[in-house]
PDB file of C-alpha atoms in Angstrom:
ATOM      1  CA  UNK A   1      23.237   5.305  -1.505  1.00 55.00           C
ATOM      2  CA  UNK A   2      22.093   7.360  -4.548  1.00 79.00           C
ATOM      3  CA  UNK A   3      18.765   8.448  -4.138  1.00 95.00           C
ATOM      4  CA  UNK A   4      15.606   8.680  -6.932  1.00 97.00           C
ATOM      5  CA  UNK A   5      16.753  10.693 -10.088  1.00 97.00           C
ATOM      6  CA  UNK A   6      14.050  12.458 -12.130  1.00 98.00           C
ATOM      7  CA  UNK A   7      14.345  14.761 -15.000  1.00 97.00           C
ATOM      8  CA  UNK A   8      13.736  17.633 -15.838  1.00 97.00           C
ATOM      9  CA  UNK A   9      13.025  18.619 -12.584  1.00 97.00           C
ATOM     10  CA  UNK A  10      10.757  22.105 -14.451  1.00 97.00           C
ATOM     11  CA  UNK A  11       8.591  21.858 -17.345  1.00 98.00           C
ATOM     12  CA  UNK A  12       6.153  24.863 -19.105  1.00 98.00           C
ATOM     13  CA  UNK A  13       4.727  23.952 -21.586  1.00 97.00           C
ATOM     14  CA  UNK A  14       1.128  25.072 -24.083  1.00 97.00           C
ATOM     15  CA  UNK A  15      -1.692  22.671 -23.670  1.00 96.00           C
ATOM     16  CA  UNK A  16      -2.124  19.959 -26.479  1.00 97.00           C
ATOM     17  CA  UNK A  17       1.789  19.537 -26.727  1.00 97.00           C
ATOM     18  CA  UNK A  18       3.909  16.656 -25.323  1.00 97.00           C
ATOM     19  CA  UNK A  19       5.958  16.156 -22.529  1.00 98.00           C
ATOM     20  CA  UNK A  20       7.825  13.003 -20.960  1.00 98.00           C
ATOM     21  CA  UNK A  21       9.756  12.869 -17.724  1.00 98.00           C
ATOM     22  CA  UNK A  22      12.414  10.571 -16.874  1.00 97.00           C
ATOM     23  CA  UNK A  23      12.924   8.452 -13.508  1.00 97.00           C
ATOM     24  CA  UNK A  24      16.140   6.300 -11.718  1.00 97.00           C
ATOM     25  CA  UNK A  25      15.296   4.438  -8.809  1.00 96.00           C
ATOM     26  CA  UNK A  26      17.575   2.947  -6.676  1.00 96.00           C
ATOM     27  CA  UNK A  27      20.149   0.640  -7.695  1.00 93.00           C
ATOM     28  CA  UNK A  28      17.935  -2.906  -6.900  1.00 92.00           C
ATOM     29  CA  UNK A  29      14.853  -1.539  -6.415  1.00 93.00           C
ATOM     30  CA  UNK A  30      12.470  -3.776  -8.359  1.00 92.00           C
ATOM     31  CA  UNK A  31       9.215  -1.823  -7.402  1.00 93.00           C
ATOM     32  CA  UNK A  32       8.841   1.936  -9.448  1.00 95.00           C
ATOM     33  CA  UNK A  33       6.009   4.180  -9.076  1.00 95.00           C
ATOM     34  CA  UNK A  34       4.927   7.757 -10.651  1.00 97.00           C
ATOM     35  CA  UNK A  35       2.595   9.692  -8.651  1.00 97.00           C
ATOM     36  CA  UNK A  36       0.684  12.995  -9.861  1.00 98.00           C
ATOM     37  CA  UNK A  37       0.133  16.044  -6.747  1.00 97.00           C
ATOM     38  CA  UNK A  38      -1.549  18.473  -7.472  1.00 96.00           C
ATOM     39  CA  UNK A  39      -1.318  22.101  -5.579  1.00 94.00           C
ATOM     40  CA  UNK A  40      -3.154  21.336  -1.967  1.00 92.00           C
ATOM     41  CA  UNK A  41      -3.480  17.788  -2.174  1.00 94.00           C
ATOM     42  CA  UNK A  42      -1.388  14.270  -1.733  1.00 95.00           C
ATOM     43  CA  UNK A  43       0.203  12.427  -3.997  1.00 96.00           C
ATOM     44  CA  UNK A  44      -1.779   9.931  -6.528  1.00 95.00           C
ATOM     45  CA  UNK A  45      -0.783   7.101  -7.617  1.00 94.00           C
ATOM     46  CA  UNK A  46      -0.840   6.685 -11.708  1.00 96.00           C
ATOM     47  CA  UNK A  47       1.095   3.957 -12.334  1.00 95.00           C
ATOM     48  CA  UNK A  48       2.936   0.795 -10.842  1.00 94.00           C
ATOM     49  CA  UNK A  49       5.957  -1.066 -11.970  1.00 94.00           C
ATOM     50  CA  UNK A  50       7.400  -4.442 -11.024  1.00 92.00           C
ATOM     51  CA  UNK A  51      10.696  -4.888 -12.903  1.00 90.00           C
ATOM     52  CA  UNK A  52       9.439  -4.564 -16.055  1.00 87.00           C
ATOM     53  CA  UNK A  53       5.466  -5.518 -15.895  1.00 92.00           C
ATOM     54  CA  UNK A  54       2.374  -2.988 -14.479  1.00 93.00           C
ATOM     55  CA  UNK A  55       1.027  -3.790 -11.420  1.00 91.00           C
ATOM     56  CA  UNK A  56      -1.555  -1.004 -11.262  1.00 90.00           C
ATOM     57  CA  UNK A  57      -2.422   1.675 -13.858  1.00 94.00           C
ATOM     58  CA  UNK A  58      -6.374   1.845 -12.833  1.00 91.00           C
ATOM     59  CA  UNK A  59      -5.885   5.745 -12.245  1.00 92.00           C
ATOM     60  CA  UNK A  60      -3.860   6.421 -15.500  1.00 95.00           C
ATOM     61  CA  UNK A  61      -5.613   8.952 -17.511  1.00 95.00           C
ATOM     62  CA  UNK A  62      -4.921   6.194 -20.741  1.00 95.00           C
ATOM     63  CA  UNK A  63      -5.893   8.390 -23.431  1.00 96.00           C
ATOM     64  CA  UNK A  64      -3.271  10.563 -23.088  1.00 97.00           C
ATOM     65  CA  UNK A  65      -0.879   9.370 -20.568  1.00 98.00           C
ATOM     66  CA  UNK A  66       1.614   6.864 -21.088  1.00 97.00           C
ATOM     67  CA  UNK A  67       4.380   5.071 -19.224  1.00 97.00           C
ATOM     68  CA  UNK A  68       7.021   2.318 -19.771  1.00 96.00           C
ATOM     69  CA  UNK A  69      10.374   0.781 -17.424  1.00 94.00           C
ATOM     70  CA  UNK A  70      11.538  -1.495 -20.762  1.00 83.00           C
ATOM     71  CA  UNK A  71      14.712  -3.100 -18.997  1.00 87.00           C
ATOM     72  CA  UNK A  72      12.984  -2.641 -15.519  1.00 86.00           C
ATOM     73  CA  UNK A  73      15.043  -0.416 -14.743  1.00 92.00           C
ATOM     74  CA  UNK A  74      14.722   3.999 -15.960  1.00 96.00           C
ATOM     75  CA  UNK A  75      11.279   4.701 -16.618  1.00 97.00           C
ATOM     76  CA  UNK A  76       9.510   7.121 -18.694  1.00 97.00           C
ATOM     77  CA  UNK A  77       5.654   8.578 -18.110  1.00 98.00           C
ATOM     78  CA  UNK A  78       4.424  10.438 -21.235  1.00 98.00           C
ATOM     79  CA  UNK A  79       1.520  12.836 -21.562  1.00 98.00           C
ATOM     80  CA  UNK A  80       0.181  13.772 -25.120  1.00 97.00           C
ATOM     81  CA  UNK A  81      -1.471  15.872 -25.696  1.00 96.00           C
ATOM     82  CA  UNK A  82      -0.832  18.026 -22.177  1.00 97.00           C
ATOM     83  CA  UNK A  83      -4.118  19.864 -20.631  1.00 97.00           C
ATOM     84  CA  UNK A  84      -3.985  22.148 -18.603  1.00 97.00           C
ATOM     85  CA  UNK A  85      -5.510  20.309 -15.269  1.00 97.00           C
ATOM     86  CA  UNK A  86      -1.857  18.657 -15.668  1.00 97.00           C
ATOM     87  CA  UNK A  87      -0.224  21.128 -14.298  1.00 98.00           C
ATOM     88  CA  UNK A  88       1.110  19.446 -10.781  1.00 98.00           C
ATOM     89  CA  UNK A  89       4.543  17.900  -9.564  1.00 98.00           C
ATOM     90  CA  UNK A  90       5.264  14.090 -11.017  1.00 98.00           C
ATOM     91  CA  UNK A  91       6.923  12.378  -8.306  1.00 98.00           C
ATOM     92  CA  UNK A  92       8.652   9.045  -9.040  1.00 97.00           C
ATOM     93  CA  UNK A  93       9.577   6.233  -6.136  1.00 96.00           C
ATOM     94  CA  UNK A  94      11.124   2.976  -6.006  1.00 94.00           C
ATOM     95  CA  UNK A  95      10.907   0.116  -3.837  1.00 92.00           C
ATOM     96  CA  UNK A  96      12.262  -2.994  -2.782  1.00 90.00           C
ATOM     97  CA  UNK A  97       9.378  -4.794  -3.187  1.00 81.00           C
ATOM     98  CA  UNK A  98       6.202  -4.183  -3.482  1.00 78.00           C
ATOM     99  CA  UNK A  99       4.085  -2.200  -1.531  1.00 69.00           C
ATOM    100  CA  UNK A 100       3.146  -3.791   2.168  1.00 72.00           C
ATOM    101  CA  UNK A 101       3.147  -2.905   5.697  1.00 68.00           C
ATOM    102  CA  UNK A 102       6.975  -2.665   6.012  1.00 76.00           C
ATOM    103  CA  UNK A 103       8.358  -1.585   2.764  1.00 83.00           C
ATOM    104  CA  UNK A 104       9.258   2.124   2.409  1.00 88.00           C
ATOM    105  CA  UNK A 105       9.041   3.849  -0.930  1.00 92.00           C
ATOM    106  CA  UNK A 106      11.664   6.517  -1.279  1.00 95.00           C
ATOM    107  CA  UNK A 107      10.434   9.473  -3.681  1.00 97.00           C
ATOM    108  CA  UNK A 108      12.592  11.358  -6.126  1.00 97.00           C
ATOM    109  CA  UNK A 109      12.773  15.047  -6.424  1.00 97.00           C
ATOM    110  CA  UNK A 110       9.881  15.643  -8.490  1.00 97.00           C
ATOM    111  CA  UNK A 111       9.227  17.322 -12.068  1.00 98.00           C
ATOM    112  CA  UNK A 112       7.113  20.605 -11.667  1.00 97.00           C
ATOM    113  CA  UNK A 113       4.848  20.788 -15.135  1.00 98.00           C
ATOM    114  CA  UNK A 114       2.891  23.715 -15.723  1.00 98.00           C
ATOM    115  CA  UNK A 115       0.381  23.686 -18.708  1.00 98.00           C
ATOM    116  CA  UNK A 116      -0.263  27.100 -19.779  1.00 97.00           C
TER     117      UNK A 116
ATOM    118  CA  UNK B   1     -13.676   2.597  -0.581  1.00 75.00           C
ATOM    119  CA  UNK B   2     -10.241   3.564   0.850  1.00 85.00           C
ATOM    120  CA  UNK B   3      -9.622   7.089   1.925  1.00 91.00           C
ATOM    121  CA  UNK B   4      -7.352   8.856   4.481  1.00 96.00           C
ATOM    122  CA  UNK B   5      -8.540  11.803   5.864  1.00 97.00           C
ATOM    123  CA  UNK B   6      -6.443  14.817   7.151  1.00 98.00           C
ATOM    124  CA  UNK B   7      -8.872  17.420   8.515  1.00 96.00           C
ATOM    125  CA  UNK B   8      -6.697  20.479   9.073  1.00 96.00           C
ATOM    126  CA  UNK B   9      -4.795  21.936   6.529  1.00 96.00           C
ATOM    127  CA  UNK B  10      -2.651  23.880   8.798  1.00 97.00           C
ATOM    128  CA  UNK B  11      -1.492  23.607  12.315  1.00 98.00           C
ATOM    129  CA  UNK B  12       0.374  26.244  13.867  1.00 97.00           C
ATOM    130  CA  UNK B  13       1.624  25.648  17.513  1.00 97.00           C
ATOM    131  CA  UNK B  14       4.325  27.537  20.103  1.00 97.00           C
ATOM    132  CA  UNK B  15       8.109  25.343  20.396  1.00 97.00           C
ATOM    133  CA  UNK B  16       7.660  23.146  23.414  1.00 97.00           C
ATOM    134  CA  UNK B  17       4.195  22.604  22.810  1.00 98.00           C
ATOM    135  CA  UNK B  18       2.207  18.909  22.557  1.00 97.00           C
ATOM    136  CA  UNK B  19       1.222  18.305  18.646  1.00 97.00           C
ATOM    137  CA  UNK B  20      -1.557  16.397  17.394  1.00 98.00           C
ATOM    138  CA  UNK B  21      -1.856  15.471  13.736  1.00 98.00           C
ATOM    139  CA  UNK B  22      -5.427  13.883  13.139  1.00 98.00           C
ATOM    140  CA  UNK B  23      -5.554  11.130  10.499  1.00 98.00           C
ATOM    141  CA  UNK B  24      -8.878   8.974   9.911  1.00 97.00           C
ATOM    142  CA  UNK B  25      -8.920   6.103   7.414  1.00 96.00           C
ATOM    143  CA  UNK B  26     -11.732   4.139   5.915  1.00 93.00           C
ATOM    144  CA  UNK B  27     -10.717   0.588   4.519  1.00 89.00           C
ATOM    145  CA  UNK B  28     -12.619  -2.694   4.823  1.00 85.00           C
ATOM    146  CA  UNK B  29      -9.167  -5.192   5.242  1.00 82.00           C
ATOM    147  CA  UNK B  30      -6.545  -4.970   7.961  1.00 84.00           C
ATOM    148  CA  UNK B  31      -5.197  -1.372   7.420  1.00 87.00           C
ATOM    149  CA  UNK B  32      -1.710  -0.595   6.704  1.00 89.00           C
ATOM    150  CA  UNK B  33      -0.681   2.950   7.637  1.00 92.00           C
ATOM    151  CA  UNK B  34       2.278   5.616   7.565  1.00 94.00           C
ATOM    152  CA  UNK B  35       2.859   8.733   8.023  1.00 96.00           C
ATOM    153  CA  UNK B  36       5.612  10.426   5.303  1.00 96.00           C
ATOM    154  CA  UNK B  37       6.840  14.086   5.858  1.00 97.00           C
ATOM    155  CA  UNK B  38       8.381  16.616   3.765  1.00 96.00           C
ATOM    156  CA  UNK B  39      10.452  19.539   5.264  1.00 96.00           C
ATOM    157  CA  UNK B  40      10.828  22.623   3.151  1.00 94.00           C
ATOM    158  CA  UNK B  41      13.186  22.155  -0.151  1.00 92.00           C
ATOM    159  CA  UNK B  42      13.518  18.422   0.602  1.00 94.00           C
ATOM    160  CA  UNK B  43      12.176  15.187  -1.065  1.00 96.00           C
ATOM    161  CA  UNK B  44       9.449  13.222   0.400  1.00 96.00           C
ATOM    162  CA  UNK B  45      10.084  10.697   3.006  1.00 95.00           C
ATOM    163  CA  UNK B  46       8.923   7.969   5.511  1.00 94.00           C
ATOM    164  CA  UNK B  47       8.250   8.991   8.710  1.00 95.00           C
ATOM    165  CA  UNK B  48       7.041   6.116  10.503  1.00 92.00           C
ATOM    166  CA  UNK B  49       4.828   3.094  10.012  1.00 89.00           C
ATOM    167  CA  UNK B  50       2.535   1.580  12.554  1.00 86.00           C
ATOM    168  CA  UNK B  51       4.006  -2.210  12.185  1.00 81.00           C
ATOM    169  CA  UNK B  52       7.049  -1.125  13.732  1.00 81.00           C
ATOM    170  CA  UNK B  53       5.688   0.562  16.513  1.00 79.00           C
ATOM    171  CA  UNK B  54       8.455   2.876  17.083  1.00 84.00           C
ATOM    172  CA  UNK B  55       9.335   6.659  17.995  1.00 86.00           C
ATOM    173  CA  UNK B  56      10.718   8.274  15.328  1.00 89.00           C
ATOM    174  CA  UNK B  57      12.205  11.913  15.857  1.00 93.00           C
ATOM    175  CA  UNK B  58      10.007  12.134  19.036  1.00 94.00           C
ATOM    176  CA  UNK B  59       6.963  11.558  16.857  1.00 96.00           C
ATOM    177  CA  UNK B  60       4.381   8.604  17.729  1.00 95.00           C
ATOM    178  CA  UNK B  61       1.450   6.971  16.152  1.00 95.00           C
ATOM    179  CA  UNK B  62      -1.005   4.014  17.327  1.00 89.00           C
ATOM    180  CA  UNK B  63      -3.497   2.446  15.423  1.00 91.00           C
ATOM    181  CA  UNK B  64      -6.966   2.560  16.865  1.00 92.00           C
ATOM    182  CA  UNK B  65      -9.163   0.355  14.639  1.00 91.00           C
ATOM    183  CA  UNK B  66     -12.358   1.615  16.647  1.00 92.00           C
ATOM    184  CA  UNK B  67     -12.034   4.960  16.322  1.00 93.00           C
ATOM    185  CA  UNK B  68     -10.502   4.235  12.404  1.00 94.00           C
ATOM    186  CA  UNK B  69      -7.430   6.418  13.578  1.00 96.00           C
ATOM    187  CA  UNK B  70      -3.751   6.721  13.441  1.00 96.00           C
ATOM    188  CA  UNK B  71      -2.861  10.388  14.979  1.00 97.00           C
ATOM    189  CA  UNK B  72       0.361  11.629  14.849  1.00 97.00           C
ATOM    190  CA  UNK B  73       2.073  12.858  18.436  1.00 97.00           C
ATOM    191  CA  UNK B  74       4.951  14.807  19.902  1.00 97.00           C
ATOM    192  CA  UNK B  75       5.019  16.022  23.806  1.00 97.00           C
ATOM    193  CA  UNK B  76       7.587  18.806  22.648  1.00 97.00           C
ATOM    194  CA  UNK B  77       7.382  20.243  19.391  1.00 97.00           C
ATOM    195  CA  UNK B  78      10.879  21.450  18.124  1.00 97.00           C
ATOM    196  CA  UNK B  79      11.219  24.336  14.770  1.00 97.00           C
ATOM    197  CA  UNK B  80      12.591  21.450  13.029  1.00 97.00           C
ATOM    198  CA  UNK B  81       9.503  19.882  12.772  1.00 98.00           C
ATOM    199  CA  UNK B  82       8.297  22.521  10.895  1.00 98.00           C
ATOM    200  CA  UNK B  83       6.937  20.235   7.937  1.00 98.00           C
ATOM    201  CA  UNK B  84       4.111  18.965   5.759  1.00 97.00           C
ATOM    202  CA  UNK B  85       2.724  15.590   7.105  1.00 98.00           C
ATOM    203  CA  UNK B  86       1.129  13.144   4.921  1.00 98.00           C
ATOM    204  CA  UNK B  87      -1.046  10.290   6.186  1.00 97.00           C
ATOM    205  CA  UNK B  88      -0.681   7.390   3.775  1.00 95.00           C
ATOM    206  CA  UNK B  89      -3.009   3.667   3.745  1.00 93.00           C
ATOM    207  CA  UNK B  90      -1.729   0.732   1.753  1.00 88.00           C
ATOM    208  CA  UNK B  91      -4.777  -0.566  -0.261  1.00 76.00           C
ATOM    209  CA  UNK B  92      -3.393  -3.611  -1.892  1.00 72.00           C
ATOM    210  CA  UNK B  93      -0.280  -2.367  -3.123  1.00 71.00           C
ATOM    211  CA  UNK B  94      -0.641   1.212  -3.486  1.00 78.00           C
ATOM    212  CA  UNK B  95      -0.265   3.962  -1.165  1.00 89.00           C
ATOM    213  CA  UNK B  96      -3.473   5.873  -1.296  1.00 92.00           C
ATOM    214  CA  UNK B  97      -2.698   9.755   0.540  1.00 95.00           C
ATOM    215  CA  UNK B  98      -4.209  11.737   2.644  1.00 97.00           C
ATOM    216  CA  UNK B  99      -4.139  15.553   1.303  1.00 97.00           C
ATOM    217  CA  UNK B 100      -1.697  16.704   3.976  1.00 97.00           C
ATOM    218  CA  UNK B 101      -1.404  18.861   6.853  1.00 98.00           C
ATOM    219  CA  UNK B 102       1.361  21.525   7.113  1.00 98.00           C
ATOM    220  CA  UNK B 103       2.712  21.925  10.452  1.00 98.00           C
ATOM    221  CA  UNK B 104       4.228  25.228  11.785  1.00 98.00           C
ATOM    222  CA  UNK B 105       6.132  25.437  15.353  1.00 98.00           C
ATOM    223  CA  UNK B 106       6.799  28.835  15.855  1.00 97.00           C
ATOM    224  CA  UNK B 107       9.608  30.335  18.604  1.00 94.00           C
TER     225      UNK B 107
END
């Protein structure tokens, strides 16, 4: 099966401009998350989808992060303005279902954003 | 408070040689853990989980609730496994990480 797609899979960009990255799960998969790593640590968990509703943003920076799955399917996170403790890899993941002791999450390839 | 912790950073060991990946967790409910891994130029993935019990790839992990544990084992480590290993808790229903430990088996 197709895995996660994300685009772009680089992105440099000058703090206080824009940037939005794009995410396919798997065809089915009604569960989407985007995750933030930073250099030397795991990956954190900004937002949770459901088809289309959020089950968890409680770690989305809200002020300037944003994120939508409209059809509950693609799914785009936003972050305006960029700072520059943004800079880390944006990986998306889809799911079955939601999150529990036997569901795997399968991760895309990740978006690399540097904030210069 | 949840947290996974994944005290070394880096462990380098010879080919044939027993590996050890520590993992400690704090969580107040009935813990559900994993262990994901992701080998050089390759996406994230699922390892193993500790509901299934299983040996994936040679690799082993049991849940000890006393000791708030859930190590990661091989007898016989192979190049392959040549890796970064992420410990990984489901709070509710997120998957909260552990920072990682990259594992080198050298020839």
């Amino acid at each position: 099966e197709a895995g996660v797609a994300q685009s772009p899979r680089y992105k440099i960009i000058e703090k206080r401009q824009s940037v939005a990255f794009w995410c396919n799960p798997i065809s089915g998969h009604a569960t989407l998350y985007w995750y933030q790593q930073i250099l030397g640590q795991g990956p954190k968990l900004l937002i949770q989808f459901q088809n289309n509703g959020v089950v968890d943003d409680s770690q989305l920076p809200k002020d300037r992060f944003s994120a939508e799955r409209l059809k509950g399917v693609d799914s785009t996170l936003k972050i305006q303005p960029a700072k520059l403790e943004d800079s880390a890899v944006y990986l998306c993941a889809s799911s079955l279902e939601l999150a529990g002791a036997k569901v795997e999450q399968f991760f895309g390839p990740g978006t690399r954003l540097t904030v210069l | 408070a949840q947290r996974v912790t994944q005290p070394e950073k880096l462990l380098s060991v010879f080919k044939g040689a027993p590996v050890e990946l520590k993992c400690n967790y704090s969580y107040s409910g009935s813990p559900e853990l994993f262990w994901y891994v992701q080998y050089s130029r390759q996406r994230l993935q699922l390892l193993l989980r500790h509901i299934s019990r299983e040996s994936i790839k040679g690799f082993t992990a049991d849940l000890n609730k006393g000791e708030t544990s859930f190590h990661l084992k091989k007898p016989f480590a192979q190049e392959e496994d040549s890796a970064m290993y992420y410990c990984a808790l489901n709070s509710g229903y997120a998957l909260n990480f552990g920072k990682g430990t990259s594992l080198l088996v050298t020839p």
